[in-house]
Tab-separated table of C-alpha atoms and ligand atoms in Angstrom:
chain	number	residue	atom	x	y	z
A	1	UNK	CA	2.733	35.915	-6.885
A	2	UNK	CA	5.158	33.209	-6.610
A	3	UNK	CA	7.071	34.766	-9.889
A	4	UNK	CA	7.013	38.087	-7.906
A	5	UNK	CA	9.003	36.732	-4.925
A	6	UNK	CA	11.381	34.816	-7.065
A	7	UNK	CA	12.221	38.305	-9.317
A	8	UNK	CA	12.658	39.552	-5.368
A	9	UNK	CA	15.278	37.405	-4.641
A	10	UNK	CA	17.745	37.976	-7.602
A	11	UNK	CA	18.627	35.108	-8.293
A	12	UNK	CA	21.842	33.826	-10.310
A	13	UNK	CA	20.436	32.598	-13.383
A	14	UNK	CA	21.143	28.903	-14.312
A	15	UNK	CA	24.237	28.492	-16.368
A	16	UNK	CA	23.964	27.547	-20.053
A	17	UNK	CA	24.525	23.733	-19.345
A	18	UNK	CA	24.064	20.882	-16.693
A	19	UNK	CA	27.753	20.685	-16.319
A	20	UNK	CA	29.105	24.179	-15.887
A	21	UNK	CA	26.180	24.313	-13.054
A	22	UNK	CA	27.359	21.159	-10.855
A	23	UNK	CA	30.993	22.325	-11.289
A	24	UNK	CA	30.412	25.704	-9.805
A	25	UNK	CA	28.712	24.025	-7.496
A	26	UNK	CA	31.605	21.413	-6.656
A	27	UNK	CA	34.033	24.314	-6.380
A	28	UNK	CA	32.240	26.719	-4.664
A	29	UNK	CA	30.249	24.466	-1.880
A	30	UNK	CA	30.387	21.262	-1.653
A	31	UNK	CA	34.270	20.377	-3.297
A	32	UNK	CA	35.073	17.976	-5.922
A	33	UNK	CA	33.674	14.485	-5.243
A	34	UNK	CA	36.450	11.557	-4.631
A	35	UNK	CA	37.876	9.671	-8.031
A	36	UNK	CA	35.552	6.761	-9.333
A	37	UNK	CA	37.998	3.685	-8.085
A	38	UNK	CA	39.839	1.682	-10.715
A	39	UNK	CA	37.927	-1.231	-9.775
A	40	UNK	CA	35.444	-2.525	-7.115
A	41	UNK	CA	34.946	-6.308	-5.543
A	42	UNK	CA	32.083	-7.275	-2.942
A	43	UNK	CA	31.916	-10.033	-0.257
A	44	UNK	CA	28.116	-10.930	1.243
A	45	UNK	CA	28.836	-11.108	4.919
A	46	UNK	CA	25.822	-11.722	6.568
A	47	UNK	CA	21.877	-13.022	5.639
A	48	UNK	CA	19.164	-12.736	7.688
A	49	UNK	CA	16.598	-15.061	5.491
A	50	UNK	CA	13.439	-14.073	8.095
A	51	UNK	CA	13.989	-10.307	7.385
A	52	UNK	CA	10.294	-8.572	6.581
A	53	UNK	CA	8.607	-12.368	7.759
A	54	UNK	CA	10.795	-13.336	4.528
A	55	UNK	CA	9.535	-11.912	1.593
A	56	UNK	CA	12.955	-9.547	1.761
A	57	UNK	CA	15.504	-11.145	3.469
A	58	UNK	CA	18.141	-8.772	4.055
A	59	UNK	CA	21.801	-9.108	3.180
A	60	UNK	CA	24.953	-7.514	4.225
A	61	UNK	CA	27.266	-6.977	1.219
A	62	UNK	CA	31.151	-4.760	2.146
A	63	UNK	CA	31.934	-2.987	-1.027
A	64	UNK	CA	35.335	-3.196	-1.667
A	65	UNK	CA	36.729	0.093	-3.739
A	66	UNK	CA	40.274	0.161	-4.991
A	67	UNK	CA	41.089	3.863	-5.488
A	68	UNK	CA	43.419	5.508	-8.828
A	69	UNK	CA	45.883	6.400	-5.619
A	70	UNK	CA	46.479	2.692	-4.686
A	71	UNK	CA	44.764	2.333	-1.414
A	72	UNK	CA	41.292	0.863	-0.759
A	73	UNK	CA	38.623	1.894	1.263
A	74	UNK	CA	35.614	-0.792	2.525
A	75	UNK	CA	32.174	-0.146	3.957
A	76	UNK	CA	29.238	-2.153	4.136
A	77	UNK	CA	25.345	-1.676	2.798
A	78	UNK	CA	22.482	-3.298	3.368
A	79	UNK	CA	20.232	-4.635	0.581
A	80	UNK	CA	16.355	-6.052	0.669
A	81	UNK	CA	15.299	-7.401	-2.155
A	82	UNK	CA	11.827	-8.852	-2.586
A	83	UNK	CA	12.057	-12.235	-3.112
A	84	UNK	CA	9.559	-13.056	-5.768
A	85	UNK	CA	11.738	-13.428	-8.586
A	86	UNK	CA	11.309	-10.455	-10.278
A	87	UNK	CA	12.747	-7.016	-11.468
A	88	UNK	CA	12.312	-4.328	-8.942
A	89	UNK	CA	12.554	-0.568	-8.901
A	90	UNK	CA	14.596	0.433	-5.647
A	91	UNK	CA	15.301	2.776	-2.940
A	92	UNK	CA	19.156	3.734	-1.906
A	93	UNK	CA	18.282	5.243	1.381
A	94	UNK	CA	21.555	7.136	2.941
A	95	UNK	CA	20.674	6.983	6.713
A	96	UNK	CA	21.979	7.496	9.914
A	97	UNK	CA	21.997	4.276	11.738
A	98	UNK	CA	22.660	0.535	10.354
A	99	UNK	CA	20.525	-1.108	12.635
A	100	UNK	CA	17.034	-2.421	10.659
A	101	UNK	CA	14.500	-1.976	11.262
A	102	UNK	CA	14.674	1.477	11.489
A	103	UNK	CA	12.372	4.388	12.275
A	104	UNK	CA	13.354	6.049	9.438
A	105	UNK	CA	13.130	3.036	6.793
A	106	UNK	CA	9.426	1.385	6.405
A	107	UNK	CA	11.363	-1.588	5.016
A	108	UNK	CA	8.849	-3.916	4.652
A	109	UNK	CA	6.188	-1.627	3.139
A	110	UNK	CA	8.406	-0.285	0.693
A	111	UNK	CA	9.564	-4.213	-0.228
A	112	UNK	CA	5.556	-4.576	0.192
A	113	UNK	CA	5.195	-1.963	-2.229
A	114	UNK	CA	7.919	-3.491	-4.962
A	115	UNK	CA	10.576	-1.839	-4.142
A	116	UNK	CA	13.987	-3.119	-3.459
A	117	UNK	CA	15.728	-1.102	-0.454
A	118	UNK	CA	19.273	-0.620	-0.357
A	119	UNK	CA	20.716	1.278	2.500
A	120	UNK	CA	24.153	2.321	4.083
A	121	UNK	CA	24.841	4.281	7.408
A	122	UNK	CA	26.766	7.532	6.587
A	123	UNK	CA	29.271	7.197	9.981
A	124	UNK	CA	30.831	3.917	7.770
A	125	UNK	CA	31.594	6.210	4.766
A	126	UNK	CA	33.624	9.036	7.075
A	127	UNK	CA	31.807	10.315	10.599
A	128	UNK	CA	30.244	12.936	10.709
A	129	UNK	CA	32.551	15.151	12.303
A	130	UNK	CA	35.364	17.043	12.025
A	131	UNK	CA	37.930	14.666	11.679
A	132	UNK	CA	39.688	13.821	8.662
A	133	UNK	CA	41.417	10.839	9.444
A	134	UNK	CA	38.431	9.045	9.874
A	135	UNK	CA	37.412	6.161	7.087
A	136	UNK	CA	37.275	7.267	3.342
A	137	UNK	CA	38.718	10.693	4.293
A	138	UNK	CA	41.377	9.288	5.910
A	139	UNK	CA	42.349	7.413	2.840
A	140	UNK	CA	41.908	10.477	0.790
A	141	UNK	CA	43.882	13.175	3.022
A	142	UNK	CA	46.799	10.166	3.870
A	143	UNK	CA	48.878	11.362	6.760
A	144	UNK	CA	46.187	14.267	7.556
A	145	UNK	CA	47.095	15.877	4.435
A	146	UNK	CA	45.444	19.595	3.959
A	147	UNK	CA	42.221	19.922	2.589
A	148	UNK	CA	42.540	22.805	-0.393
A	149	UNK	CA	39.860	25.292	-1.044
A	150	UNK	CA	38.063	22.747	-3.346
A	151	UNK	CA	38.648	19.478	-2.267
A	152	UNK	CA	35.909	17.423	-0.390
A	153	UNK	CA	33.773	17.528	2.291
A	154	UNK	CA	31.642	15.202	4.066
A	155	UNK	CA	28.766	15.184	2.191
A	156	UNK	CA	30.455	14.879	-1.291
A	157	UNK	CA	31.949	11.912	0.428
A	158	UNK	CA	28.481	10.348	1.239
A	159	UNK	CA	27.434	10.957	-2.201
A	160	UNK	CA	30.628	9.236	-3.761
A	161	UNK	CA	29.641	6.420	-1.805
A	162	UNK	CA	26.056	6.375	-2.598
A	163	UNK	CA	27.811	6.383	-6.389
A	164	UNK	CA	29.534	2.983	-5.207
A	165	UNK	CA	26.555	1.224	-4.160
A	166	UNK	CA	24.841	2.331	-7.656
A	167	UNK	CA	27.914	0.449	-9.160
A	168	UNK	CA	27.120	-2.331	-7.349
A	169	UNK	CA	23.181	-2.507	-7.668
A	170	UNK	CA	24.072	-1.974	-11.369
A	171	UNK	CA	25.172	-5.547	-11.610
A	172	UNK	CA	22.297	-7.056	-9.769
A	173	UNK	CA	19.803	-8.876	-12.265
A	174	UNK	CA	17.319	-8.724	-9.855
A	175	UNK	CA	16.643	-4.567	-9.723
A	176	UNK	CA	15.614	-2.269	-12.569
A	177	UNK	CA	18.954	-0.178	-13.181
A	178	UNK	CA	17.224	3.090	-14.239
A	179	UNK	CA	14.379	2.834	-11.904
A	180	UNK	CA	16.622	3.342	-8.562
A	181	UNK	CA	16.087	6.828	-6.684
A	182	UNK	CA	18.515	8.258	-3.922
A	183	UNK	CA	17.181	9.544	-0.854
A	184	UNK	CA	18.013	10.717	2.116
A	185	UNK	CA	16.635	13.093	4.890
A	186	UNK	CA	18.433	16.732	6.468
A	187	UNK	CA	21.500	16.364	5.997
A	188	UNK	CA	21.359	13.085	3.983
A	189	UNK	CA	18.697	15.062	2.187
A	190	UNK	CA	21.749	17.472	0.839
A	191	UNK	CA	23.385	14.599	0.147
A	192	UNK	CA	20.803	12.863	-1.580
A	193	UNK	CA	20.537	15.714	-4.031
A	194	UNK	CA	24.163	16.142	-4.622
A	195	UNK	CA	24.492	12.412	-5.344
A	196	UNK	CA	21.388	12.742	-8.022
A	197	UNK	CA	23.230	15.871	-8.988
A	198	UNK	CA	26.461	14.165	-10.139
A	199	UNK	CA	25.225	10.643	-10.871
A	200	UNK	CA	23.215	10.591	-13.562
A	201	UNK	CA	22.357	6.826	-13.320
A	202	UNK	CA	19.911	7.910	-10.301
A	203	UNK	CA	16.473	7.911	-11.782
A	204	UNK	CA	14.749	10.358	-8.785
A	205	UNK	CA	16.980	12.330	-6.040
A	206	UNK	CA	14.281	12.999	-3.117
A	207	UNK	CA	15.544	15.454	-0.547
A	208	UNK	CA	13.499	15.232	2.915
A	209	UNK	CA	13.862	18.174	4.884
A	210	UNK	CA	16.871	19.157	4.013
A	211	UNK	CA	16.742	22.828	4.297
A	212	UNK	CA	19.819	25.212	4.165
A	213	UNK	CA	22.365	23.868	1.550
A	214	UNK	CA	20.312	21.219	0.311
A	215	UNK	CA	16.641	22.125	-1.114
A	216	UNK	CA	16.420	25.761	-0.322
A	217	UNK	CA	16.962	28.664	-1.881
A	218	UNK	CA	19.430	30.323	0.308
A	219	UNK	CA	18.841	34.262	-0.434
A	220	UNK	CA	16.390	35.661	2.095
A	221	UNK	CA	15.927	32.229	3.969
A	222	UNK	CA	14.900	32.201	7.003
A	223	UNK	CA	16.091	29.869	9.800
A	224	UNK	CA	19.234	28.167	9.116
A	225	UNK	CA	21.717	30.745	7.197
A	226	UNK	CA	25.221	29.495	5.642
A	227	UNK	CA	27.074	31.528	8.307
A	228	UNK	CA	25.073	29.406	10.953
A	229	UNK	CA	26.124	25.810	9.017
A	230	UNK	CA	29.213	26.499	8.051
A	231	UNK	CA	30.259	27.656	12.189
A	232	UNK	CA	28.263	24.348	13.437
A	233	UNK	CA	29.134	21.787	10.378
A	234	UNK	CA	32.113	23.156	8.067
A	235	UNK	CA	33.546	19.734	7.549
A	236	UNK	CA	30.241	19.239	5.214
A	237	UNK	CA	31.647	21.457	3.031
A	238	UNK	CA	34.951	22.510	0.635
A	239	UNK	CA	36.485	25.169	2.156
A	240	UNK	CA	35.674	27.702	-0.803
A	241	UNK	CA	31.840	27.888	0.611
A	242	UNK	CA	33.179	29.328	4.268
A	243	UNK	CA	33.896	32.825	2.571
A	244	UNK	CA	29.942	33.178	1.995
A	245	UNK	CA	28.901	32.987	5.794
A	246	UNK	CA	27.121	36.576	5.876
A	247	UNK	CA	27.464	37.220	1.792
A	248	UNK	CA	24.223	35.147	0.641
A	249	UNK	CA	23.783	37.979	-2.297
A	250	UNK	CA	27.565	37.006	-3.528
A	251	UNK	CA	27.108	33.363	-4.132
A	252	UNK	CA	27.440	32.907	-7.778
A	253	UNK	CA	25.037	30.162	-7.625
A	254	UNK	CA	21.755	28.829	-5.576
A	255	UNK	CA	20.562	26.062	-4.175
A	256	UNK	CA	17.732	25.783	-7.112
A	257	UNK	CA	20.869	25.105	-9.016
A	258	UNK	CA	21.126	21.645	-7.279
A	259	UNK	CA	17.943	20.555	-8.244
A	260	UNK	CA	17.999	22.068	-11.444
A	261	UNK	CA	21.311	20.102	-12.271
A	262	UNK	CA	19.715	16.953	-11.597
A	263	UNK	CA	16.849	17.533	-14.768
A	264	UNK	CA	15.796	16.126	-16.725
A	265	UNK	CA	15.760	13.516	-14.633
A	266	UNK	CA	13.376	13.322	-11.652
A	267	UNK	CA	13.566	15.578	-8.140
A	268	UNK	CA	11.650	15.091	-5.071
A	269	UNK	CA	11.442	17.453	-2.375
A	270	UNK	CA	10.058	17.395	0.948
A	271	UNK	CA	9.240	19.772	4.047
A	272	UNK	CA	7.694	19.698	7.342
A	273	UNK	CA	5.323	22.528	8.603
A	274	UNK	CA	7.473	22.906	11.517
A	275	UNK	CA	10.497	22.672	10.661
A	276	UNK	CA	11.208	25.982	10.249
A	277	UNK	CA	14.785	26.273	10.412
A	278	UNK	CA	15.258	24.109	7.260
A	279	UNK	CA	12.300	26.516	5.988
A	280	UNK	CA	9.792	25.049	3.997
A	281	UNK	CA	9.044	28.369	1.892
A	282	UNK	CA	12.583	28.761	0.643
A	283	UNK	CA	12.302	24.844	-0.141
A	284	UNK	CA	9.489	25.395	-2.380
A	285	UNK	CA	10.832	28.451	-4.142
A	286	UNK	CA	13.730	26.558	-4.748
A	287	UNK	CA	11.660	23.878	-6.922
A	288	UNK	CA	9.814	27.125	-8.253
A	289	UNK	CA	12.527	28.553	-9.658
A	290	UNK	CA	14.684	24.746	-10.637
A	291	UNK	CA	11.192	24.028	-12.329
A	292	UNK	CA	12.285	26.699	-15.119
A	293	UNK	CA	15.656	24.946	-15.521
A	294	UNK	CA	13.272	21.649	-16.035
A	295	UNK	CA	11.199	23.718	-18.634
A	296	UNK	CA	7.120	23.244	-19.179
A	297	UNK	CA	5.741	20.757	-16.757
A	298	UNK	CA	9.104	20.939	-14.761
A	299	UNK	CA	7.417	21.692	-11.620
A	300	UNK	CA	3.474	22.136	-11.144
A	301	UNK	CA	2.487	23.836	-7.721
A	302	UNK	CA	-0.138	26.802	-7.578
A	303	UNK	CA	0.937	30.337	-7.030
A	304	UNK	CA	0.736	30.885	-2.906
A	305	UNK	CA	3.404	29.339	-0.646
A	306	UNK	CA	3.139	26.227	0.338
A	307	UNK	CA	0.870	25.124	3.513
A	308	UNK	CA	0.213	21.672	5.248
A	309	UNK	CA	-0.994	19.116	3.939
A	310	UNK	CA	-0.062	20.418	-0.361
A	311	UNK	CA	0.938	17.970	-2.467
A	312	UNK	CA	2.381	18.375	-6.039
A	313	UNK	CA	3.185	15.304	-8.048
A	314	UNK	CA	1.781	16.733	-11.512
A	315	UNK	CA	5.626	18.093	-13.091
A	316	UNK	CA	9.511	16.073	-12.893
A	317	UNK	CA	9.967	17.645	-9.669
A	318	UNK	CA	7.338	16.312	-6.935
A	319	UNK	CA	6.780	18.133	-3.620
A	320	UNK	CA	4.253	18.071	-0.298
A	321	UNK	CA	4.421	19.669	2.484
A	322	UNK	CA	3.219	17.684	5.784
A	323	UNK	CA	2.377	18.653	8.713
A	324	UNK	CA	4.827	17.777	12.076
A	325	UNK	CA	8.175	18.152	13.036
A	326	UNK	CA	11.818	17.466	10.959
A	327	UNK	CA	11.910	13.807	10.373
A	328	UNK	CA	11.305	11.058	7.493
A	329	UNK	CA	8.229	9.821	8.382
A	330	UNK	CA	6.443	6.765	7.013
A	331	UNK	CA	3.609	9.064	5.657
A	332	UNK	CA	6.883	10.985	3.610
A	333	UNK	CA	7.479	7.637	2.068
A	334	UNK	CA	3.856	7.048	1.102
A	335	UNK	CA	4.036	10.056	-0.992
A	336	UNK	CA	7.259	8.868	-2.734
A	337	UNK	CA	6.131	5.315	-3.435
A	338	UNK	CA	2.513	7.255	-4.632
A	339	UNK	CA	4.840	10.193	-7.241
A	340	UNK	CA	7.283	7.462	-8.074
A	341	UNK	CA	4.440	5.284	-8.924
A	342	UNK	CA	2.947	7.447	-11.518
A	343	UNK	CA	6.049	8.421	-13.037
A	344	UNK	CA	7.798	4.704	-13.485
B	401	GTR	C1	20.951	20.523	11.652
B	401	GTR	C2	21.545	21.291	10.520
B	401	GTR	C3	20.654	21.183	9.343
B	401	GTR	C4	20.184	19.777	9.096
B	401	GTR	C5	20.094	18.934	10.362
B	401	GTR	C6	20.151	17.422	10.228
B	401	GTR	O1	21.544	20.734	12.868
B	401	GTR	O2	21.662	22.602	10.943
B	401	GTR	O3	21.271	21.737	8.202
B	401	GTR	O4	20.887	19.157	8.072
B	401	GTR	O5	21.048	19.204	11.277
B	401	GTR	O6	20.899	16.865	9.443
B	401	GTR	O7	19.430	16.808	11.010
């Protein structure tokens, strides 16, 4: 059945190789991420020793990034660490606020649960709006330079720096270096899977609800369409994606090219029952057809669509489906600690 609907939807086949995948998809939606910079430098700023009654306390550390152009562009992350002397797997959660604790960020169950938790709000990358003069696009478009067709948007820019704090966790003794998954929900959920995508250093990229231009398949989806996020958000995006608003069927790529680009390393997606204009169908046809691109075992569902309450952790891509409304809910995280768990 599920084969059936994919062979419906005429799909662009996955390109020979990893590479030639993520660079159509650089060019076509998202535009080439930022420049690694020449060199990086970090200052702790604050600690707060009673964070999660102790066991974690939390520090602030600004990453300091010294760009191939000259100029340098500073933002700061958060980082919980249990503090039992040992290695830990960790989270890099992209969110939306800074403030902890946070309702999307169970901090102290995940630190509970082993994990390390480093976070950073997306707004001290570049906001997330139109304007770019505003923080690392600023220093990238100097003097409001033009964007061209393939240069960066937003959410290549939140992936770059989700890339920076990987630099920096890489030199922390303390965490397991290939045991550190990216996630990030909606639109951080794009990102999240974009920053898996291009870094392969991430050992999972878990996309929560991330719907049109992150985890779904975009032919034949229904809620959001590309015409509808590219008129409300085109700043996300290069400028090369605008020209498919209305022309699903001439994108020379889909979404279950995202996920597939990130194999054969680990994927995790996510939907709500509700959330309908991300659309959780289209979600799971996009690990359908990405688990081909993975190979046997790449993705291990049965053959219906999806309903509330599912739960597939069996293949290298993990998905559920849960019941409620769009958010990242602690019972979301429960199932990542639970597929991570069996797969570290
Ligand atoms: C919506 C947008 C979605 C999703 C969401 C979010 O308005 O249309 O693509 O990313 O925002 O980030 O919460």
């Amino acid at each position: 059945m599920l084969k059936e609907r994919i062979r419906q939807l005429h799909l662009p086949p996955f390109p020979q190789s990893r590479p030639q995948a993520l660079d159509t998809l650089l060019r076509e939606e998202y535009g080439y991420l930022p420049p690694k910079p020449v060199s990086m430098s970090w200052e702790e700023l604050e600690t707060n020793p009673r964070f999660c009654a102790g066991k974690a306390p939390l520090k602030k550390v600004q990453l300091n990034c010294l760009l191939p152009s000259g100029r340098s562009f500073a933002f700061p992350v958060y980082c919980a660490v249990p503090a039992d002397g040992k290695a830990h797997p960790a989270f890099l959660h992209i969110n939306f606020r800074t403030s902890l604790p946070d309702m999307y960020q169970p901090s102290e169950e995940l630190c509970d649960n082993g994990y390390a938790v480093f976070t950073f709000c997306y707004n001290d990358v570049t906001r997330d709006n139109g304007d770019f003069t505003d923080g690392l696009a600023g220093v990238l478009f100097e003097n409001g330079e033009r964007r061209a067709d393939t240069d960066c948007g937003k959410i290549a820019m939140w992936a770059w720096a989700a890339s920076r704090v990987m630099d920096y966790i890489c030199t922390l003794p303390e965490i397991i270096h290939d045991r550190v998954s990216v996630i990030g929900h909606s639109r951080l959920g794009k990102t999240a899977l974009l920053a898996g995508a291009t870094d392969e250093r991430f050992f999972c990229a878990i996309s929560n609800d991330s719907g049109c231009s992150g985890a779904a398949v975009t032919r034949q989806k229904q809620g959001e369409t590309v015409k509808d996020i590219v008129d409300r958000f085109p700043y996300w995006f290069c400028k090369n994606y605008y020209k498919y608003a209305g022309r699903e069927s001439e994108m020379p790529f889909d979404q279950h090219w995202l996920i597939g680009a990130i194999a054969p390393r680990y994927a995790y997606v996510c939907s709500a029952a509700e959330d309908l204009w991300a659309d959780p169908e289209s979600e799971h046809l996009a690990c359908v057809a990405a688990g081909e691109v993975y190979g046997e075992g790449g993705f291990v569902t049965c053959d219906r669509p999806p309903r509330a309450g599912d739960i597939f952790h069996g293949g290298r891509i993990g998905y559920h489906l849960r019941a409620g409304l769009h958010f990242l809910s602690r019972e979301d995280w429960l199932n990542y600690i639970s597929f991570l768990g069996r797969k570290l």
